[in-house]
């Protein structure tokens, strides 16, 4: 199949250095293989969305010389597809309603690598979980089975996870009515025919859940490469919510060179005069096996 890559930012703030690294890694990997590259704005979480952030991210990418091959896909337009996937899982008897509060889960669950492992309280609940007038709403959880999901990451090697033991039945639709990231990302990677996902290592432990869902929904699994995370001096991941500095689009080549250096790629012998010159060099030189497989501080 022809290579199709993507960059999928959440519009929770402006593009910062960590997201530039993810955008660049996915772009170079696609262009080096003469592939297509698309952008998907992951705006399924209105409470975390910052007004104007999508437009700002796209304008910054444009001024950095990124070129996308298709109109941007917004997850806010994809609710019917997520609902169809939910119906499919429901027909397969793989979903149940969960009315546990965060504190109930905390009290009963063990701590896993991704937070508390859901203890399965509502999986076997016999009586309907709603107490009329209690105001508490349900989340939808996926029934997970005792199965190890293994995959080979192009940068990190082979990884495996037993979902039921390490994560537990996970949320597909949240109690506030919003679709869960794990569901939306799987439905849309398939919809956009993505063959190669290149993204930050913060999503490494989400990948087995995504592969698990792909199998249940009969979707194909792309190849994955997880880039080193950019952390600040205290070891915390740079993130839009923590108000990491936005990229300075007024000095695009400087920002691009810093990201290329972070990805441990060869740097041009002379500073490129334009973003086009930068990309010409970076695309031709791209070699993903040079990337560090550890998180790095900037
Ligand atoms: N929307 C996610 C983020 O901005 C990325 C999702 C993905 O690449 O799968 O962190």
PDB file of C-alpha atoms and ligand atoms in Angstrom:
ATOM      1  CA  UNK A   1       0.000   0.000   0.000  1.00  0.00           C
ATOM      2  CA  UNK A   2       1.145   3.561  -0.609  1.00  0.00           C
ATOM      3  CA  UNK A   3       2.446   5.347   2.446  1.00  0.00           C
ATOM      4  CA  UNK A   4      -0.063   7.650   4.164  1.00  0.00           C
ATOM      5  CA  UNK A   5       0.996   9.502   7.283  1.00  0.00           C
ATOM      6  CA  UNK A   6      -0.734  12.015   9.488  1.00  0.00           C
ATOM      7  CA  UNK A   7      -0.299  14.628  12.180  1.00  0.00           C
ATOM      8  CA  UNK A   8      -3.184  14.759  14.626  1.00  0.00           C
ATOM      9  CA  UNK A   9      -2.915  17.709  17.026  1.00  0.00           C
ATOM     10  CA  UNK A  10      -5.490  18.414  19.713  1.00  0.00           C
ATOM     11  CA  UNK A  11      -6.431  22.097  19.653  1.00  0.00           C
ATOM     12  CA  UNK A  12      -5.729  22.634  23.338  1.00  0.00           C
ATOM     13  CA  UNK A  13      -3.149  25.370  22.711  1.00  0.00           C
ATOM     14  CA  UNK A  14      -0.630  26.672  20.167  1.00  0.00           C
ATOM     15  CA  UNK A  15       1.994  24.450  18.531  1.00  0.00           C
ATOM     16  CA  UNK A  16       4.945  24.042  20.914  1.00  0.00           C
ATOM     17  CA  UNK A  17       8.316  22.409  20.400  1.00  0.00           C
ATOM     18  CA  UNK A  18       7.055  18.930  21.380  1.00  0.00           C
ATOM     19  CA  UNK A  19       4.256  19.030  18.822  1.00  0.00           C
ATOM     20  CA  UNK A  20       6.590  20.437  16.166  1.00  0.00           C
ATOM     21  CA  UNK A  21       8.817  17.383  16.695  1.00  0.00           C
ATOM     22  CA  UNK A  22       5.804  15.074  16.191  1.00  0.00           C
ATOM     23  CA  UNK A  23       4.691  17.001  13.100  1.00  0.00           C
ATOM     24  CA  UNK A  24       8.205  16.929  11.650  1.00  0.00           C
ATOM     25  CA  UNK A  25       8.807  13.240  12.361  1.00  0.00           C
ATOM     26  CA  UNK A  26       5.567  12.215  10.661  1.00  0.00           C
ATOM     27  CA  UNK A  27       6.128  14.623   7.736  1.00  0.00           C
ATOM     28  CA  UNK A  28       9.713  13.566   7.029  1.00  0.00           C
ATOM     29  CA  UNK A  29       8.914   9.879   7.317  1.00  0.00           C
ATOM     30  CA  UNK A  30       6.057  10.327   4.806  1.00  0.00           C
ATOM     31  CA  UNK A  31       7.887  12.577   2.340  1.00  0.00           C
ATOM     32  CA  UNK A  32      11.073  10.516   2.411  1.00  0.00           C
ATOM     33  CA  UNK A  33       8.968   7.581   1.259  1.00  0.00           C
ATOM     34  CA  UNK A  34       7.125   9.690  -1.361  1.00  0.00           C
ATOM     35  CA  UNK A  35       4.026   9.290   0.763  1.00  0.00           C
ATOM     36  CA  UNK A  36       0.975  11.419   1.409  1.00  0.00           C
ATOM     37  CA  UNK A  37       0.668  13.433   4.610  1.00  0.00           C
ATOM     38  CA  UNK A  38      -2.607  14.673   6.118  1.00  0.00           C
ATOM     39  CA  UNK A  39      -3.676  16.684   9.143  1.00  0.00           C
ATOM     40  CA  UNK A  40      -6.474  15.746  11.487  1.00  0.00           C
ATOM     41  CA  UNK A  41      -7.573  18.187  14.169  1.00  0.00           C
ATOM     42  CA  UNK A  42      -8.582  16.103  17.169  1.00  0.00           C
ATOM     43  CA  UNK A  43     -11.262  18.360  18.565  1.00  0.00           C
ATOM     44  CA  UNK A  44     -13.424  15.758  20.288  1.00  0.00           C
ATOM     45  CA  UNK A  45     -12.830  17.176  23.734  1.00  0.00           C
ATOM     46  CA  UNK A  46     -14.590  20.567  23.851  1.00  0.00           C
ATOM     47  CA  UNK A  47     -13.808  21.141  27.554  1.00  0.00           C
ATOM     48  CA  UNK A  48     -10.082  21.113  26.694  1.00  0.00           C
ATOM     49  CA  UNK A  49     -10.329  23.019  23.429  1.00  0.00           C
ATOM     50  CA  UNK A  50      -8.895  26.528  23.323  1.00  0.00           C
ATOM     51  CA  UNK A  51     -10.774  28.942  21.050  1.00  0.00           C
ATOM     52  CA  UNK A  52      -8.776  29.741  17.947  1.00  0.00           C
ATOM     53  CA  UNK A  53      -6.118  27.085  18.610  1.00  0.00           C
ATOM     54  CA  UNK A  54      -6.871  24.991  15.480  1.00  0.00           C
ATOM     55  CA  UNK A  55      -6.434  27.954  13.163  1.00  0.00           C
ATOM     56  CA  UNK A  56      -3.306  29.039  14.972  1.00  0.00           C
ATOM     57  CA  UNK A  57      -1.740  25.565  14.738  1.00  0.00           C
ATOM     58  CA  UNK A  58      -2.484  25.382  11.003  1.00  0.00           C
ATOM     59  CA  UNK A  59      -1.089  28.860  10.344  1.00  0.00           C
ATOM     60  CA  UNK A  60       2.094  28.006  12.240  1.00  0.00           C
ATOM     61  CA  UNK A  61       2.526  24.774  10.270  1.00  0.00           C
ATOM     62  CA  UNK A  62       2.010  26.717   7.067  1.00  0.00           C
ATOM     63  CA  UNK A  63       4.621  29.318   7.934  1.00  0.00           C
ATOM     64  CA  UNK A  64       7.041  26.485   8.734  1.00  0.00           C
ATOM     65  CA  UNK A  65       6.554  25.194   5.182  1.00  0.00           C
ATOM     66  CA  UNK A  66       4.533  22.034   5.937  1.00  0.00           C
ATOM     67  CA  UNK A  67       2.295  21.069   3.015  1.00  0.00           C
ATOM     68  CA  UNK A  68      -0.665  18.747   3.510  1.00  0.00           C
ATOM     69  CA  UNK A  69      -2.196  16.776   0.684  1.00  0.00           C
ATOM     70  CA  UNK A  70      -5.891  16.832   1.587  1.00  0.00           C
ATOM     71  CA  UNK A  71      -8.357  19.126   3.343  1.00  0.00           C
ATOM     72  CA  UNK A  72      -7.928  19.031   7.123  1.00  0.00           C
ATOM     73  CA  UNK A  73     -10.216  16.520   8.838  1.00  0.00           C
ATOM     74  CA  UNK A  74     -11.910  17.755  12.024  1.00  0.00           C
ATOM     75  CA  UNK A  75     -13.030  15.101  14.486  1.00  0.00           C
ATOM     76  CA  UNK A  76     -16.016  17.276  15.407  1.00  0.00           C
ATOM     77  CA  UNK A  77     -17.487  16.262  12.010  1.00  0.00           C
ATOM     78  CA  UNK A  78     -17.066  12.546  12.663  1.00  0.00           C
ATOM     79  CA  UNK A  79     -19.541  11.804  15.470  1.00  0.00           C
ATOM     80  CA  UNK A  80     -21.757   9.577  13.312  1.00  0.00           C
ATOM     81  CA  UNK A  81     -18.781   7.351  12.479  1.00  0.00           C
ATOM     82  CA  UNK A  82     -17.842   7.033  16.167  1.00  0.00           C
ATOM     83  CA  UNK A  83     -21.449   6.214  16.999  1.00  0.00           C
ATOM     84  CA  UNK A  84     -21.460   3.501  14.289  1.00  0.00           C
ATOM     85  CA  UNK A  85     -18.352   1.949  15.805  1.00  0.00           C
ATOM     86  CA  UNK A  86     -20.076   1.985  19.197  1.00  0.00           C
ATOM     87  CA  UNK A  87     -23.121   0.227  17.706  1.00  0.00           C
ATOM     88  CA  UNK A  88     -20.825  -2.386  16.193  1.00  0.00           C
ATOM     89  CA  UNK A  89     -19.162  -3.040  19.573  1.00  0.00           C
ATOM     90  CA  UNK A  90     -22.543  -3.067  21.289  1.00  0.00           C
ATOM     91  CA  UNK A  91     -23.882  -5.641  18.812  1.00  0.00           C
ATOM     92  CA  UNK A  92     -20.884  -7.779  19.625  1.00  0.00           C
ATOM     93  CA  UNK A  93     -21.819  -7.466  23.340  1.00  0.00           C
ATOM     94  CA  UNK A  94     -18.491  -5.845  24.107  1.00  0.00           C
ATOM     95  CA  UNK A  95     -19.693  -2.727  25.912  1.00  0.00           C
ATOM     96  CA  UNK A  96     -21.246  -2.024  29.264  1.00  0.00           C
ATOM     97  CA  UNK A  97     -22.389   1.031  31.115  1.00  0.00           C
ATOM     98  CA  UNK A  98     -20.274   2.188  33.988  1.00  0.00           C
ATOM     99  CA  UNK A  99     -21.465   4.534  36.701  1.00  0.00           C
ATOM    100  CA  UNK A 100     -18.381   4.396  38.947  1.00  0.00           C
ATOM    101  CA  UNK A 101     -17.069   7.704  40.178  1.00  0.00           C
ATOM    102  CA  UNK A 102     -13.358   8.477  40.081  1.00  0.00           C
ATOM    103  CA  UNK A 103     -13.081   8.009  43.839  1.00  0.00           C
ATOM    104  CA  UNK A 104     -14.836   4.613  43.732  1.00  0.00           C
ATOM    105  CA  UNK A 105     -12.374   3.439  41.069  1.00  0.00           C
ATOM    106  CA  UNK A 106      -9.473   4.791  43.095  1.00  0.00           C
ATOM    107  CA  UNK A 107     -10.634   2.961  46.216  1.00  0.00           C
ATOM    108  CA  UNK A 108     -10.967  -0.409  44.515  1.00  0.00           C
ATOM    109  CA  UNK A 109      -8.484  -0.405  41.640  1.00  0.00           C
ATOM    110  CA  UNK A 110      -4.802  -1.306  41.589  1.00  0.00           C
ATOM    111  CA  UNK A 111      -2.292   1.191  40.254  1.00  0.00           C
ATOM    112  CA  UNK A 112      -1.084   0.322  36.737  1.00  0.00           C
ATOM    113  CA  UNK A 113       1.342   1.953  34.322  1.00  0.00           C
ATOM    114  CA  UNK A 114      -1.385   4.240  32.964  1.00  0.00           C
ATOM    115  CA  UNK A 115      -3.120   5.120  36.224  1.00  0.00           C
ATOM    116  CA  UNK A 116      -5.642   3.038  38.112  1.00  0.00           C
ATOM    117  CA  UNK A 117      -6.672  -0.245  36.524  1.00  0.00           C
ATOM    118  CA  UNK A 118     -10.447  -0.334  36.326  1.00  0.00           C
ATOM    119  CA  UNK A 119     -11.518  -3.029  38.807  1.00  0.00           C
ATOM    120  CA  UNK A 120     -14.462  -4.194  36.681  1.00  0.00           C
ATOM    121  CA  UNK A 121     -17.111  -3.112  39.189  1.00  0.00           C
ATOM    122  CA  UNK A 122     -19.850  -2.414  36.632  1.00  0.00           C
ATOM    123  CA  UNK A 123     -19.004  -5.327  34.334  1.00  0.00           C
ATOM    124  CA  UNK A 124     -20.973  -7.751  36.454  1.00  0.00           C
ATOM    125  CA  UNK A 125     -23.421  -5.348  38.038  1.00  0.00           C
ATOM    126  CA  UNK A 126     -26.834  -6.960  37.769  1.00  0.00           C
ATOM    127  CA  UNK A 127     -29.182  -4.159  38.580  1.00  0.00           C
ATOM    128  CA  UNK A 128     -29.316  -1.130  36.287  1.00  0.00           C
ATOM    129  CA  UNK A 129     -26.729   1.325  37.530  1.00  0.00           C
ATOM    130  CA  UNK A 130     -28.925   4.422  37.340  1.00  0.00           C
ATOM    131  CA  UNK A 131     -30.458   5.747  40.510  1.00  0.00           C
ATOM    132  CA  UNK A 132     -33.246   7.982  39.247  1.00  0.00           C
ATOM    133  CA  UNK A 133     -32.554  11.598  39.969  1.00  0.00           C
ATOM    134  CA  UNK A 134     -28.995  10.944  41.129  1.00  0.00           C
ATOM    135  CA  UNK A 135     -27.743  13.007  38.175  1.00  0.00           C
ATOM    136  CA  UNK A 136     -24.890  10.607  37.622  1.00  0.00           C
ATOM    137  CA  UNK A 137     -24.319   9.644  34.009  1.00  0.00           C
ATOM    138  CA  UNK A 138     -22.776   6.552  32.493  1.00  0.00           C
ATOM    139  CA  UNK A 139     -19.566   6.020  30.689  1.00  0.00           C
ATOM    140  CA  UNK A 140     -19.309   3.156  28.192  1.00  0.00           C
ATOM    141  CA  UNK A 141     -16.514   0.671  28.808  1.00  0.00           C
ATOM    142  CA  UNK A 142     -15.101  -2.011  26.571  1.00  0.00           C
ATOM    143  CA  UNK A 143     -14.957  -5.582  27.854  1.00  0.00           C
ATOM    144  CA  UNK A 144     -11.318  -6.591  27.536  1.00  0.00           C
ATOM    145  CA  UNK A 145     -10.053 -10.146  27.471  1.00  0.00           C
ATOM    146  CA  UNK A 146      -6.973 -11.780  28.888  1.00  0.00           C
ATOM    147  CA  UNK A 147      -4.888 -11.372  25.773  1.00  0.00           C
ATOM    148  CA  UNK A 148      -1.462  -9.924  25.190  1.00  0.00           C
ATOM    149  CA  UNK A 149      -1.218  -7.414  22.378  1.00  0.00           C
ATOM    150  CA  UNK A 150       2.275  -7.202  20.903  1.00  0.00           C
ATOM    151  CA  UNK A 151       3.556  -4.908  18.180  1.00  0.00           C
ATOM    152  CA  UNK A 152       6.892  -3.819  16.784  1.00  0.00           C
ATOM    153  CA  UNK A 153       7.513  -0.109  16.986  1.00  0.00           C
ATOM    154  CA  UNK A 154       9.855   1.198  14.265  1.00  0.00           C
ATOM    155  CA  UNK A 155      11.938   3.053  16.868  1.00  0.00           C
ATOM    156  CA  UNK A 156      11.342   1.287  20.160  1.00  0.00           C
ATOM    157  CA  UNK A 157      11.275  -2.343  19.038  1.00  0.00           C
ATOM    158  CA  UNK A 158       8.798  -4.991  20.158  1.00  0.00           C
ATOM    159  CA  UNK A 159       6.417  -4.105  22.945  1.00  0.00           C
ATOM    160  CA  UNK A 160       3.557  -5.961  24.511  1.00  0.00           C
ATOM    161  CA  UNK A 161       0.784  -5.292  26.954  1.00  0.00           C
ATOM    162  CA  UNK A 162      -1.937  -7.356  28.536  1.00  0.00           C
ATOM    163  CA  UNK A 163      -4.840  -4.933  28.445  1.00  0.00           C
ATOM    164  CA  UNK A 164      -7.040  -6.572  31.032  1.00  0.00           C
ATOM    165  CA  UNK A 165      -4.199  -6.855  33.545  1.00  0.00           C
ATOM    166  CA  UNK A 166      -2.367  -3.601  32.838  1.00  0.00           C
ATOM    167  CA  UNK A 167      -5.185  -1.227  31.837  1.00  0.00           C
ATOM    168  CA  UNK A 168      -8.546  -2.871  32.527  1.00  0.00           C
ATOM    169  CA  UNK A 169     -11.822  -2.340  30.670  1.00  0.00           C
ATOM    170  CA  UNK A 170     -11.286   1.083  29.165  1.00  0.00           C
ATOM    171  CA  UNK A 171     -13.631   3.923  28.296  1.00  0.00           C
ATOM    172  CA  UNK A 172     -15.080   4.227  24.796  1.00  0.00           C
ATOM    173  CA  UNK A 173     -17.548   7.003  25.543  1.00  0.00           C
ATOM    174  CA  UNK A 174     -17.142   9.272  28.537  1.00  0.00           C
ATOM    175  CA  UNK A 175     -19.770   9.985  31.168  1.00  0.00           C
ATOM    176  CA  UNK A 176     -19.939  13.597  29.931  1.00  0.00           C
ATOM    177  CA  UNK A 177     -21.096  12.259  26.542  1.00  0.00           C
ATOM    178  CA  UNK A 178     -17.834  12.833  24.649  1.00  0.00           C
ATOM    179  CA  UNK A 179     -16.200  10.067  22.631  1.00  0.00           C
ATOM    180  CA  UNK A 180     -12.950   8.699  23.997  1.00  0.00           C
ATOM    181  CA  UNK A 181      -9.684   9.435  22.197  1.00  0.00           C
ATOM    182  CA  UNK A 182      -8.894   5.695  21.825  1.00  0.00           C
ATOM    183  CA  UNK A 183     -12.071   5.106  19.831  1.00  0.00           C
ATOM    184  CA  UNK A 184     -11.899   8.227  17.673  1.00  0.00           C
ATOM    185  CA  UNK A 185      -8.235   7.773  16.749  1.00  0.00           C
ATOM    186  CA  UNK A 186      -8.792   4.190  15.600  1.00  0.00           C
ATOM    187  CA  UNK A 187     -11.901   5.014  13.573  1.00  0.00           C
ATOM    188  CA  UNK A 188     -10.185   7.979  11.893  1.00  0.00           C
ATOM    189  CA  UNK A 189      -6.817   6.364  11.197  1.00  0.00           C
ATOM    190  CA  UNK A 190      -8.790   3.712   9.304  1.00  0.00           C
ATOM    191  CA  UNK A 191     -11.055   6.274   7.596  1.00  0.00           C
ATOM    192  CA  UNK A 192      -8.032   8.222   6.381  1.00  0.00           C
ATOM    193  CA  UNK A 193      -6.252   5.003   5.270  1.00  0.00           C
ATOM    194  CA  UNK A 194      -3.256   5.790   7.437  1.00  0.00           C
ATOM    195  CA  UNK A 195      -0.504   3.241   6.902  1.00  0.00           C
ATOM    196  CA  UNK A 196       2.106   4.788   9.219  1.00  0.00           C
ATOM    197  CA  UNK A 197       1.578   6.545  12.526  1.00  0.00           C
ATOM    198  CA  UNK A 198       4.541   8.608  13.741  1.00  0.00           C
ATOM    199  CA  UNK A 199       3.861  10.419  17.031  1.00  0.00           C
ATOM    200  CA  UNK A 200       5.199  11.143  20.504  1.00  0.00           C
ATOM    201  CA  UNK A 201       6.150   8.384  22.913  1.00  0.00           C
ATOM    202  CA  UNK A 202       3.481   9.566  25.372  1.00  0.00           C
ATOM    203  CA  UNK A 203       1.108   7.501  23.214  1.00  0.00           C
ATOM    204  CA  UNK A 204       3.229   4.358  23.220  1.00  0.00           C
ATOM    205  CA  UNK A 205       1.194   2.683  25.941  1.00  0.00           C
ATOM    206  CA  UNK A 206      -2.052   3.637  24.178  1.00  0.00           C
ATOM    207  CA  UNK A 207      -1.032   1.729  21.064  1.00  0.00           C
ATOM    208  CA  UNK A 208      -1.955  -1.774  22.322  1.00  0.00           C
ATOM    209  CA  UNK A 209      -5.449  -0.484  23.184  1.00  0.00           C
ATOM    210  CA  UNK A 210      -5.734   0.949  19.680  1.00  0.00           C
ATOM    211  CA  UNK A 211      -4.593  -2.309  18.073  1.00  0.00           C
ATOM    212  CA  UNK A 212      -7.018  -4.215  20.280  1.00  0.00           C
ATOM    213  CA  UNK A 213      -9.877  -1.977  19.118  1.00  0.00           C
ATOM    214  CA  UNK A 214      -8.797  -2.241  15.463  1.00  0.00           C
ATOM    215  CA  UNK A 215      -9.068  -6.016  15.722  1.00  0.00           C
ATOM    216  CA  UNK A 216     -12.519  -5.867  17.294  1.00  0.00           C
ATOM    217  CA  UNK A 217     -13.744  -3.440  14.644  1.00  0.00           C
ATOM    218  CA  UNK A 218     -12.164  -5.377  11.767  1.00  0.00           C
ATOM    219  CA  UNK A 219      -9.792  -2.514  10.844  1.00  0.00           C
ATOM    220  CA  UNK A 220      -6.223  -2.864   9.669  1.00  0.00           C
ATOM    221  CA  UNK A 221      -3.326  -1.912  11.918  1.00  0.00           C
ATOM    222  CA  UNK A 222      -0.874   0.734  10.688  1.00  0.00           C
ATOM    223  CA  UNK A 223       2.861   0.667  11.427  1.00  0.00           C
ATOM    224  CA  UNK A 224       3.899   2.727  14.430  1.00  0.00           C
ATOM    225  CA  UNK A 225       6.939   4.824  15.281  1.00  0.00           C
ATOM    226  CA  UNK A 226       7.054   6.629  18.604  1.00  0.00           C
ATOM    227  CA  UNK A 227       9.388   9.611  18.767  1.00  0.00           C
ATOM    228  CA  UNK A 228      11.277  10.584  21.909  1.00  0.00           C
ATOM    229  CA  UNK A 229       9.286  12.852  24.164  1.00  0.00           C
ATOM    230  CA  UNK A 230      10.451  16.370  24.670  1.00  0.00           C
ATOM    231  CA  UNK A 231      10.619  17.022  28.395  1.00  0.00           C
ATOM    232  CA  UNK A 232      11.427  20.178  30.321  1.00  0.00           C
ATOM    233  CA  UNK A 233      14.193  20.373  32.905  1.00  0.00           C
ATOM    234  CA  UNK A 234      11.979  18.880  35.586  1.00  0.00           C
ATOM    235  CA  UNK A 235      11.318  15.852  33.351  1.00  0.00           C
ATOM    236  CA  UNK A 236       7.763  16.879  32.558  1.00  0.00           C
ATOM    237  CA  UNK A 237       6.437  16.407  29.023  1.00  0.00           C
ATOM    238  CA  UNK A 238       6.044  19.683  27.141  1.00  0.00           C
ATOM    239  CA  UNK A 239       2.355  20.121  26.617  1.00  0.00           C
ATOM    240  CA  UNK A 240      -0.112  22.671  25.432  1.00  0.00           C
ATOM    241  CA  UNK A 241      -1.973  22.523  28.728  1.00  0.00           C
ATOM    242  CA  UNK A 242       1.147  23.360  30.680  1.00  0.00           C
ATOM    243  CA  UNK A 243       1.521  26.451  28.532  1.00  0.00           C
ATOM    244  CA  UNK A 244       4.785  25.418  26.925  1.00  0.00           C
ATOM    245  CA  UNK A 245       6.199  28.226  24.780  1.00  0.00           C
ATOM    246  CA  UNK A 246       4.605  28.490  21.343  1.00  0.00           C
ATOM    247  CA  UNK A 247       6.852  28.098  18.304  1.00  0.00           C
ATOM    248  CA  UNK A 248       8.175  31.398  17.023  1.00  0.00           C
ATOM    249  CA  UNK A 249       6.863  31.381  13.461  1.00  0.00           C
ATOM    250  CA  UNK A 250       8.815  34.583  12.772  1.00  0.00           C
ATOM    251  CA  UNK A 251      12.050  32.557  12.789  1.00  0.00           C
ATOM    252  CA  UNK A 252      10.871  29.374  11.052  1.00  0.00           C
ATOM    253  CA  UNK A 253      14.253  27.974  10.007  1.00  0.00           C
ATOM    254  CA  UNK A 254      15.609  28.281  13.553  1.00  0.00           C
ATOM    255  CA  UNK A 255      12.628  26.331  14.927  1.00  0.00           C
ATOM    256  CA  UNK A 256      12.892  23.702  12.182  1.00  0.00           C
ATOM    257  CA  UNK A 257      16.633  23.182  12.732  1.00  0.00           C
ATOM    258  CA  UNK A 258      16.094  22.755  16.481  1.00  0.00           C
ATOM    259  CA  UNK A 259      13.474  20.057  15.865  1.00  0.00           C
ATOM    260  CA  UNK A 260      15.682  18.298  13.293  1.00  0.00           C
ATOM    261  CA  UNK A 261      18.557  18.307  15.791  1.00  0.00           C
ATOM    262  CA  UNK A 262      16.268  16.887  18.454  1.00  0.00           C
ATOM    263  CA  UNK A 263      15.419  14.043  16.059  1.00  0.00           C
ATOM    264  CA  UNK A 264      19.169  13.397  15.811  1.00  0.00           C
ATOM    265  CA  UNK A 265      19.231  13.880  12.042  1.00  0.00           C
ATOM    266  CA  UNK A 266      22.208  15.265  10.092  1.00  0.00           C
ATOM    267  CA  UNK A 267      22.117  19.063  10.002  1.00  0.00           C
ATOM    268  CA  UNK A 268      22.757  21.000   6.792  1.00  0.00           C
ATOM    269  CA  UNK A 269      26.357  22.273   6.458  1.00  0.00           C
ATOM    270  CA  UNK A 270      25.050  25.829   6.095  1.00  0.00           C
ATOM    271  CA  UNK A 271      21.927  27.409   7.551  1.00  0.00           C
ATOM    272  CA  UNK A 272      19.192  27.137   4.899  1.00  0.00           C
ATOM    273  CA  UNK A 273      18.003  30.502   3.622  1.00  0.00           C
ATOM    274  CA  UNK A 274      14.361  29.418   3.267  1.00  0.00           C
ATOM    275  CA  UNK A 275      11.995  26.806   4.681  1.00  0.00           C
ATOM    276  CA  UNK A 276      11.884  25.179   1.221  1.00  0.00           C
ATOM    277  CA  UNK A 277      15.662  24.680   1.309  1.00  0.00           C
ATOM    278  CA  UNK A 278      15.383  23.263   4.802  1.00  0.00           C
ATOM    279  CA  UNK A 279      12.793  20.675   3.747  1.00  0.00           C
ATOM    280  CA  UNK A 280      14.685  19.671   0.658  1.00  0.00           C
ATOM    281  CA  UNK A 281      17.681  18.788   2.816  1.00  0.00           C
ATOM    282  CA  UNK A 282      15.736  17.207   5.679  1.00  0.00           C
ATOM    283  CA  UNK A 283      13.548  14.994   3.462  1.00  0.00           C
ATOM    284  CA  UNK A 284      16.513  13.675   1.492  1.00  0.00           C
ATOM    285  CA  UNK A 285      18.583  12.988   4.628  1.00  0.00           C
ATOM    286  CA  UNK A 286      15.846  11.470   6.817  1.00  0.00           C
ATOM    287  CA  UNK A 287      16.905   8.297   8.558  1.00  0.00           C
ATOM    288  CA  UNK A 288      14.584   7.172  11.335  1.00  0.00           C
ATOM    289  CA  UNK A 289      17.099   4.691  12.707  1.00  0.00           C
ATOM    290  CA  UNK A 290      19.190   7.648  13.983  1.00  0.00           C
ATOM    291  CA  UNK A 291      16.407   8.763  16.352  1.00  0.00           C
ATOM    292  CA  UNK A 292      17.046   8.252  20.051  1.00  0.00           C
ATOM    293  CA  UNK A 293      14.762   5.776  21.676  1.00  0.00           C
ATOM    294  CA  UNK A 294      14.834   7.624  24.998  1.00  0.00           C
ATOM    295  CA  UNK A 295      13.018  10.774  26.019  1.00  0.00           C
ATOM    296  CA  UNK A 296      15.189  13.873  25.805  1.00  0.00           C
ATOM    297  CA  UNK A 297      15.309  17.162  27.630  1.00  0.00           C
ATOM    298  CA  UNK A 298      15.656  20.414  25.753  1.00  0.00           C
TER     299      UNK A 298
HETATM  300  N1  LIG B   1      -4.255  14.364  19.491  1.00  0.00           N
HETATM  301  C1  LIG B   1      -3.139  13.763  20.165  1.00  0.00           C
HETATM  302  C2  LIG B   1      -2.255  14.834  20.769  1.00  0.00           C
HETATM  303  O1  LIG B   1      -2.300  15.986  20.346  1.00  0.00           O
HETATM  304  C3  LIG B   1      -2.297  12.911  19.256  1.00  0.00           C
HETATM  305  C4  LIG B   1      -2.988  11.698  18.831  1.00  0.00           C
HETATM  306  C5  LIG B   1      -2.187  10.753  17.959  1.00  0.00           C
HETATM  307  O2  LIG B   1      -1.210  11.171  17.312  1.00  0.00           O
HETATM  308  O3  LIG B   1      -2.589   9.602  17.913  1.00  0.00           O
HETATM  309  O4  LIG B   1      -1.522  14.530  21.675  1.00  0.00           O
END
